[in-house]
Short mmCIF file of C-alpha atoms and ligand atoms in Angstrom, two decimals:
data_model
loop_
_atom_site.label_atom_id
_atom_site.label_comp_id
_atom_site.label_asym_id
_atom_site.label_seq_id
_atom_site.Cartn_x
_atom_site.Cartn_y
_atom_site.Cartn_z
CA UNK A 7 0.00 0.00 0.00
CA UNK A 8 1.40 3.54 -0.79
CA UNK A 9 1.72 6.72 1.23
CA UNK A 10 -0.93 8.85 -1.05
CA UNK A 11 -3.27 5.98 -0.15
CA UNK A 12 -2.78 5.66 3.14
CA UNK A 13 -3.11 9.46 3.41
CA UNK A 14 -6.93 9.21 1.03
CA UNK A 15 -7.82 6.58 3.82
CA UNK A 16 -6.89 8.50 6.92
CA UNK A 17 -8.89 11.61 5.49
CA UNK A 18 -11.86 9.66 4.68
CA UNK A 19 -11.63 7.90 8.14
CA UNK A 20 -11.63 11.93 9.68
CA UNK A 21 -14.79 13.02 7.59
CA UNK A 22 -17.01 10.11 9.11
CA UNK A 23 -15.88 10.90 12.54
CA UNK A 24 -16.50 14.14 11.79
CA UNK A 25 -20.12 13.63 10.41
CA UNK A 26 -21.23 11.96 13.51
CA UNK A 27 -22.72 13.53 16.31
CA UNK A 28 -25.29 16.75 16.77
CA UNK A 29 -26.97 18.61 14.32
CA UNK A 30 -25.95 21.82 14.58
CA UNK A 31 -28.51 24.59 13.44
CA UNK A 32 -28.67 28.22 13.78
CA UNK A 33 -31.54 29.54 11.46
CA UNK A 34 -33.64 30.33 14.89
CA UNK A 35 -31.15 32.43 16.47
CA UNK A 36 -30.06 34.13 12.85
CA UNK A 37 -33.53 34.95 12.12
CA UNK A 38 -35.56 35.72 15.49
CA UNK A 39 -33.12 35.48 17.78
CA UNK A 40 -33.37 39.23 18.78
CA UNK A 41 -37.83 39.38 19.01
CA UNK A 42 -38.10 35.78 20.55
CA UNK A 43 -34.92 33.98 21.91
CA UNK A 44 -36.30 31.91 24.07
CA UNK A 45 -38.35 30.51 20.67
CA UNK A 46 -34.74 30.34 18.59
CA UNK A 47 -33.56 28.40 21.48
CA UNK A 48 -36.03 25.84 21.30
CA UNK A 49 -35.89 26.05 17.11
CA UNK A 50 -31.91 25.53 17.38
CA UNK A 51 -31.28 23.23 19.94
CA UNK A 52 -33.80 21.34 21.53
CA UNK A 53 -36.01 20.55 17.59
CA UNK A 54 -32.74 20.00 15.72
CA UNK A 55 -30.03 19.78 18.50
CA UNK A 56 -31.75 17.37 20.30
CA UNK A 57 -35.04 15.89 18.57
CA UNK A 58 -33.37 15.62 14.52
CA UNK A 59 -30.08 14.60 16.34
CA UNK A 60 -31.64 10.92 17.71
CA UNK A 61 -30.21 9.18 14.12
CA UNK A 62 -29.82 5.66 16.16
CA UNK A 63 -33.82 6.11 17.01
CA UNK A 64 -34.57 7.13 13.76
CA UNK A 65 -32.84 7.97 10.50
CA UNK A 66 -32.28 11.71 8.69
CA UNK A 67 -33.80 10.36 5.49
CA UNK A 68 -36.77 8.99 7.49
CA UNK A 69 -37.17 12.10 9.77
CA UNK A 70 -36.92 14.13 6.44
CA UNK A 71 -40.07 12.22 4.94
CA UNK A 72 -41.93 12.50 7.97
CA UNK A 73 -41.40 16.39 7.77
CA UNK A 74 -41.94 17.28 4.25
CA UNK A 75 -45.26 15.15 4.38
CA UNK A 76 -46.42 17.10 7.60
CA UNK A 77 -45.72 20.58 5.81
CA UNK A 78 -47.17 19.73 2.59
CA UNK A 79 -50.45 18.04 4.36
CA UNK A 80 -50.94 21.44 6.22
CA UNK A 81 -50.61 23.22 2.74
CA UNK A 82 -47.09 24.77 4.22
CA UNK A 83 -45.83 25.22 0.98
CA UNK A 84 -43.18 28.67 2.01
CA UNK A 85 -39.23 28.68 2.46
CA UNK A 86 -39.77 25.93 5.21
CA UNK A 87 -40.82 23.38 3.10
CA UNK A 88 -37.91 24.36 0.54
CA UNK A 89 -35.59 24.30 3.35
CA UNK A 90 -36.67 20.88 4.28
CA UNK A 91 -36.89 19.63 0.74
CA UNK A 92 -33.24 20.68 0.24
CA UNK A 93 -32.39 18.61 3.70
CA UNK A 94 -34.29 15.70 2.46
CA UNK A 95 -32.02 15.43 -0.80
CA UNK A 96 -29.02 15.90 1.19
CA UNK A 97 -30.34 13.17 3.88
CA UNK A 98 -30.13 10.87 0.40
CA UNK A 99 -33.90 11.16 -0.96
CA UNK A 100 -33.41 10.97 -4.96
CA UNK A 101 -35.58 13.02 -7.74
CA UNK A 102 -37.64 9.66 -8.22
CA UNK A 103 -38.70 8.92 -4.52
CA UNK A 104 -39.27 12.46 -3.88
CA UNK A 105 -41.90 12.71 -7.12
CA UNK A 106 -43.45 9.41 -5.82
CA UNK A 107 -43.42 10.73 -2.34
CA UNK A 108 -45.75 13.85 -3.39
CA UNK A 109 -47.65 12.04 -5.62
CA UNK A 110 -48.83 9.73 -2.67
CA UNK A 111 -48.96 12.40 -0.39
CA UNK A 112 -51.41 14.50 -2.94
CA UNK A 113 -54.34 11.55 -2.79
CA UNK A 114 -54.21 11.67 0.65
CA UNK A 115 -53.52 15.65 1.70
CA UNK A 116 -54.94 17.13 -1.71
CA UNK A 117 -53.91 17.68 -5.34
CA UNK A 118 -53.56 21.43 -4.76
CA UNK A 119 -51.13 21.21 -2.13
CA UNK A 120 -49.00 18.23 -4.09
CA UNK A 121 -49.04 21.07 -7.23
CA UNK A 122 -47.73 23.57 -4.96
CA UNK A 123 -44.96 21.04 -3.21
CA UNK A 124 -43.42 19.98 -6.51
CA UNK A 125 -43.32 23.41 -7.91
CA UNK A 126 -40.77 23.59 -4.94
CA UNK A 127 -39.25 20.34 -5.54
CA UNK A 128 -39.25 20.73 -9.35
CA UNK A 129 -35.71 23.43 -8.44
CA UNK A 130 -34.48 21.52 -5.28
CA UNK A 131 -33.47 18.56 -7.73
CA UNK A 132 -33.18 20.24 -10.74
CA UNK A 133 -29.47 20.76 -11.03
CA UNK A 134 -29.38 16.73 -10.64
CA UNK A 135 -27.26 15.35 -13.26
CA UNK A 136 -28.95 12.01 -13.79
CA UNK A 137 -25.46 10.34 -12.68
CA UNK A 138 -25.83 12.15 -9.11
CA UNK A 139 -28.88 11.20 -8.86
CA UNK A 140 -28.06 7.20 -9.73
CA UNK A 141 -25.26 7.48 -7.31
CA UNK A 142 -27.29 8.38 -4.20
CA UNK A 143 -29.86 5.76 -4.79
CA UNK A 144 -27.03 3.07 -4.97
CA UNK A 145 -25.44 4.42 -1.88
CA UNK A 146 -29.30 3.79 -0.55
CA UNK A 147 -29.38 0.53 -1.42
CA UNK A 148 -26.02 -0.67 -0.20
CA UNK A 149 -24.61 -1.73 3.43
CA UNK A 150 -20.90 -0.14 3.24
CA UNK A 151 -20.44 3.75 2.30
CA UNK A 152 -19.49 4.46 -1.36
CA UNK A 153 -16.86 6.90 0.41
CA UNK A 154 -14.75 9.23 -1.38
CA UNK A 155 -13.64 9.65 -5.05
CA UNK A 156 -10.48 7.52 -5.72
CA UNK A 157 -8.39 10.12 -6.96
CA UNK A 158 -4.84 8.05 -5.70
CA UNK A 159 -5.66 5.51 -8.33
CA UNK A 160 -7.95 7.03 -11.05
CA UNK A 161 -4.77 6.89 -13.58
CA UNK A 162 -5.30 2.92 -13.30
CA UNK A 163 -8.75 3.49 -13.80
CA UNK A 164 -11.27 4.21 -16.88
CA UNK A 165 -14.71 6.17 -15.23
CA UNK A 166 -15.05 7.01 -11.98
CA UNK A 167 -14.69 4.72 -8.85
CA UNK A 168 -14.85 5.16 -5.12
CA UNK A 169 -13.29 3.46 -2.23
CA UNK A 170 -14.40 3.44 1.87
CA UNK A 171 -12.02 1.55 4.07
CA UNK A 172 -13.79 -0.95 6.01
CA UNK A 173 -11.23 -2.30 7.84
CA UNK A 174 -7.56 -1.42 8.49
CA UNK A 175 -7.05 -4.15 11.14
CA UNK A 176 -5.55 -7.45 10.15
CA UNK A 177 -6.38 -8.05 6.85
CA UNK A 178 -7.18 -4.45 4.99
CA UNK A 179 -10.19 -4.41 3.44
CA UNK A 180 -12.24 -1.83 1.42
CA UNK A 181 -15.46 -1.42 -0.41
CA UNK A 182 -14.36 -0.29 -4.47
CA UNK A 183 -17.57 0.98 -5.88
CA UNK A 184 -17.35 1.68 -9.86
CA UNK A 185 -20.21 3.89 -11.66
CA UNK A 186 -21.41 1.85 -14.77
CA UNK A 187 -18.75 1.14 -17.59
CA UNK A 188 -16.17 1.93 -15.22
CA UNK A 189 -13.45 -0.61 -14.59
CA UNK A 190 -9.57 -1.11 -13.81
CA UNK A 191 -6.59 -1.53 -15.55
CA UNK A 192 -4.95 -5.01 -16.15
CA UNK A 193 -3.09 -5.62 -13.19
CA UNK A 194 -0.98 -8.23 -11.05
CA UNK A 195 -0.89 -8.35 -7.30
CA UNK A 196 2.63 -9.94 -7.00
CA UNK A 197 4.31 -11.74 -4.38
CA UNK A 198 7.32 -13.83 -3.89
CA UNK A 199 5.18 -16.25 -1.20
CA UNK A 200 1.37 -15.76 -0.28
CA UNK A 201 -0.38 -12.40 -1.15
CA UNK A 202 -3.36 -12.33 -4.14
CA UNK A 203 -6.28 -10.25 -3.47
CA UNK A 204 -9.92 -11.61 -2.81
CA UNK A 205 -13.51 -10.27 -3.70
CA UNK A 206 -16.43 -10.56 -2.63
CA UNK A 207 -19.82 -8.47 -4.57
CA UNK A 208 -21.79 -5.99 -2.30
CA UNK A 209 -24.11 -4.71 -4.70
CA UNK A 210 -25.29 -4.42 -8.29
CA UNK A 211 -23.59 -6.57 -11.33
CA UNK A 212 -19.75 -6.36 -12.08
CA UNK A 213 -16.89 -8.47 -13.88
CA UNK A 214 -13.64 -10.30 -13.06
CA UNK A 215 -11.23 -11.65 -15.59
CA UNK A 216 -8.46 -13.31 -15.63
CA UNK A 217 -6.02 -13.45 -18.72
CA UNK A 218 -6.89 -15.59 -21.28
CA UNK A 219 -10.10 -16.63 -19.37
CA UNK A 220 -13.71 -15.77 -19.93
CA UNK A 221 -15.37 -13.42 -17.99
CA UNK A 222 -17.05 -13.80 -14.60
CA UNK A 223 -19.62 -11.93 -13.40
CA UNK A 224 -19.87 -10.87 -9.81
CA UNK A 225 -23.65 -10.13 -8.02
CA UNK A 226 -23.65 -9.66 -4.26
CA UNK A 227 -22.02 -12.34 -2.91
CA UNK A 228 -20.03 -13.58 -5.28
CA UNK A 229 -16.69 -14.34 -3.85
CA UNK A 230 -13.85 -14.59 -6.26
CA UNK A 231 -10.37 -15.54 -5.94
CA UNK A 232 -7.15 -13.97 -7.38
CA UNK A 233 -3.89 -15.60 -6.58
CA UNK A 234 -0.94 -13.61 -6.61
CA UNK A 235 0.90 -13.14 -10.12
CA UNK A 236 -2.21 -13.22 -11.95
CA UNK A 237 -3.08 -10.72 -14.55
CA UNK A 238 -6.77 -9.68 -14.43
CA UNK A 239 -9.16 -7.09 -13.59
CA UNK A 240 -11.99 -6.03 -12.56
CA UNK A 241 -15.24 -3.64 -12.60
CA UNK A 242 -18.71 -2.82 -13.27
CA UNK A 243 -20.92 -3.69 -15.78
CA UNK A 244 -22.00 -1.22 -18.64
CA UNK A 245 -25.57 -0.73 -17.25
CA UNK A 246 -25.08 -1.57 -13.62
CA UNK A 247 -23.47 0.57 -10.86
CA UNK A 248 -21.21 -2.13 -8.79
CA UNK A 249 -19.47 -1.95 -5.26
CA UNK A 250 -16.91 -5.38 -4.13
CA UNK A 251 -15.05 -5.73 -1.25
CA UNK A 252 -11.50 -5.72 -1.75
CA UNK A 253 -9.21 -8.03 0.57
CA UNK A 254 -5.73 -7.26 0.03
CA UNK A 255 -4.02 -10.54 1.14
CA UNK A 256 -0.94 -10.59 2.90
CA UNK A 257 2.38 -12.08 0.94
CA UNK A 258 6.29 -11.55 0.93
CA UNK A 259 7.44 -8.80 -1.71
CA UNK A 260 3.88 -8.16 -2.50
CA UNK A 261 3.76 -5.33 -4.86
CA UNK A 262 0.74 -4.08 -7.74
CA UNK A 263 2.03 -3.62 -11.00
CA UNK A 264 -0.37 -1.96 -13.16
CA UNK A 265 -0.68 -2.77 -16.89
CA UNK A 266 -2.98 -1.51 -20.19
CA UNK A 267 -6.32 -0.51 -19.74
CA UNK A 268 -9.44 -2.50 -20.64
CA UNK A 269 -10.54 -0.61 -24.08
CA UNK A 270 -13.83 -0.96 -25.20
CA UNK A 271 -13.39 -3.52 -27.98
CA UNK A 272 -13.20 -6.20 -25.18
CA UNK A 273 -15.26 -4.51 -22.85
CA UNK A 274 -18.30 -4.13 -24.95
CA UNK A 275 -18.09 -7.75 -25.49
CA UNK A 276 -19.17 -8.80 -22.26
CA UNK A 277 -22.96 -9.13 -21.98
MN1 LIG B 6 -7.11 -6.90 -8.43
#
């Protein structure tokens, strides 16, 4: 493992500390805390500090839906429910679940007040490239976090792929999520004794293939085995999004050496 990827690791490792813990939210005190303080108190830290900030109880993309559907059943349809509509897409509700949200929430609250909602909702998600949007619903569907961009390796890589340590104890192990069509370069773990790398699929549909070898496709829980010395690689399928695991398997002189890409003549030939 190199220093620039230990370093990628270590970051990622300080953001999720980071992102645990209390909400923190001032729009009580920056708005009325002067003409009712004792209101902005109650706004800032006892609704958000203390009621949104019970995650283990219950979710922020649950809590989101519950809100959104209160507002827009009271016909609340102001800067609140814009405010909450942007927290909902942040707490990981995509463009399609929110439209089906309102629509359900309009046969049982009113068609007006679902008009009125998505003409809010209709600019919350419209700068959603459809890629962002397929991203977040993958990350919803999936145990381990997508994590950060993998910008140590992306010169090995063709697209865009992710990686989230999920262990650094024993044997390393991370989750490599790929966006569709993205895959890595032909590559050989080496190692004089031991070493090799194993996978095992998290979620959607991806490849592994060894030189000289047909293709294998890897669903969630697919394990696969590389030995060490083997060229191969591996990555997601053209119309799937596709996390693994990646166990990096200890071995004597282990090293990566990374070879030619994957080009599309023998990628589009896997079905
Ligand atoms: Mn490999």
């Amino acid at each position: 493992m190199n220093k620039l990827f230990l370093i990628s690791v270590l970051s990622i490792l300080t953001i999720n500390a980071m992102a645990q813990g209390k909400i923190v939210q001032t729009a009580g005190r920056d708005q009325l805390g002067k003409f009712a303080p004792k209101f902005a108190e109650l706004n800032d830290d006892v609704l958000f500090g203390e009621v949104w900030s019970r995650t283990d109880k219950l979710g922020l993309r649950d809590r989101s839906l519950v809100t959104i559907t209160s507002l827009i059943s009271q016909g609340i349809t102001d800067n609140s429910l814009t405010f909450h509509l942007q927290s909902a897409k942040k707490n990981g509700i995509t463009r399609e679940e929110i439209a089906e949200i309102i629509t359900h929430i309009g046969f049982y609250a009113g068609w007006p007040k679902a008009w009125a909602a998505f003409n809010l909702a209709k600019n919350v998600w419209a700068e959603d490239s459809t890629g962002q949007d397929a991203k977040t619903a993958f990350q919803n569907k999936m145990i381990f976090p997508i994590g950060e961009p993998n910008t140590a390796y992306a010169q090995y890589f063709i697209g865009n792929s992710y990686l989230a340590p999920v262990s650094k104890e024993m044997i390393p192990i991370f989750n490599v999520t790929f966006e569709p069509r993205c895959r890595n370069n032909w590559h050989i773990h080496k190692a004089s004794k031991g070493g090799g790398q194993m996978l095992i699929g998290v979620a959607g549909r991806g490849w592994y293939q060894e030189e000289g070898k047909a293709a294998v496709e890897i669903l969630p829980g697919t394990v696969i085995h590389i030995p060490a010395n083997v060229k191969h690689w591996h990555g997601a399928a053209a119309d799937s999004w596709f996390a693994h695991l990646a166990f990096e398997i200890p071995g004597e002189d282990s090293a990566n050496e990374w070879l030619e890409p994957v080009n599309d003549e023998q990628y589009n030939k896997l079905k």
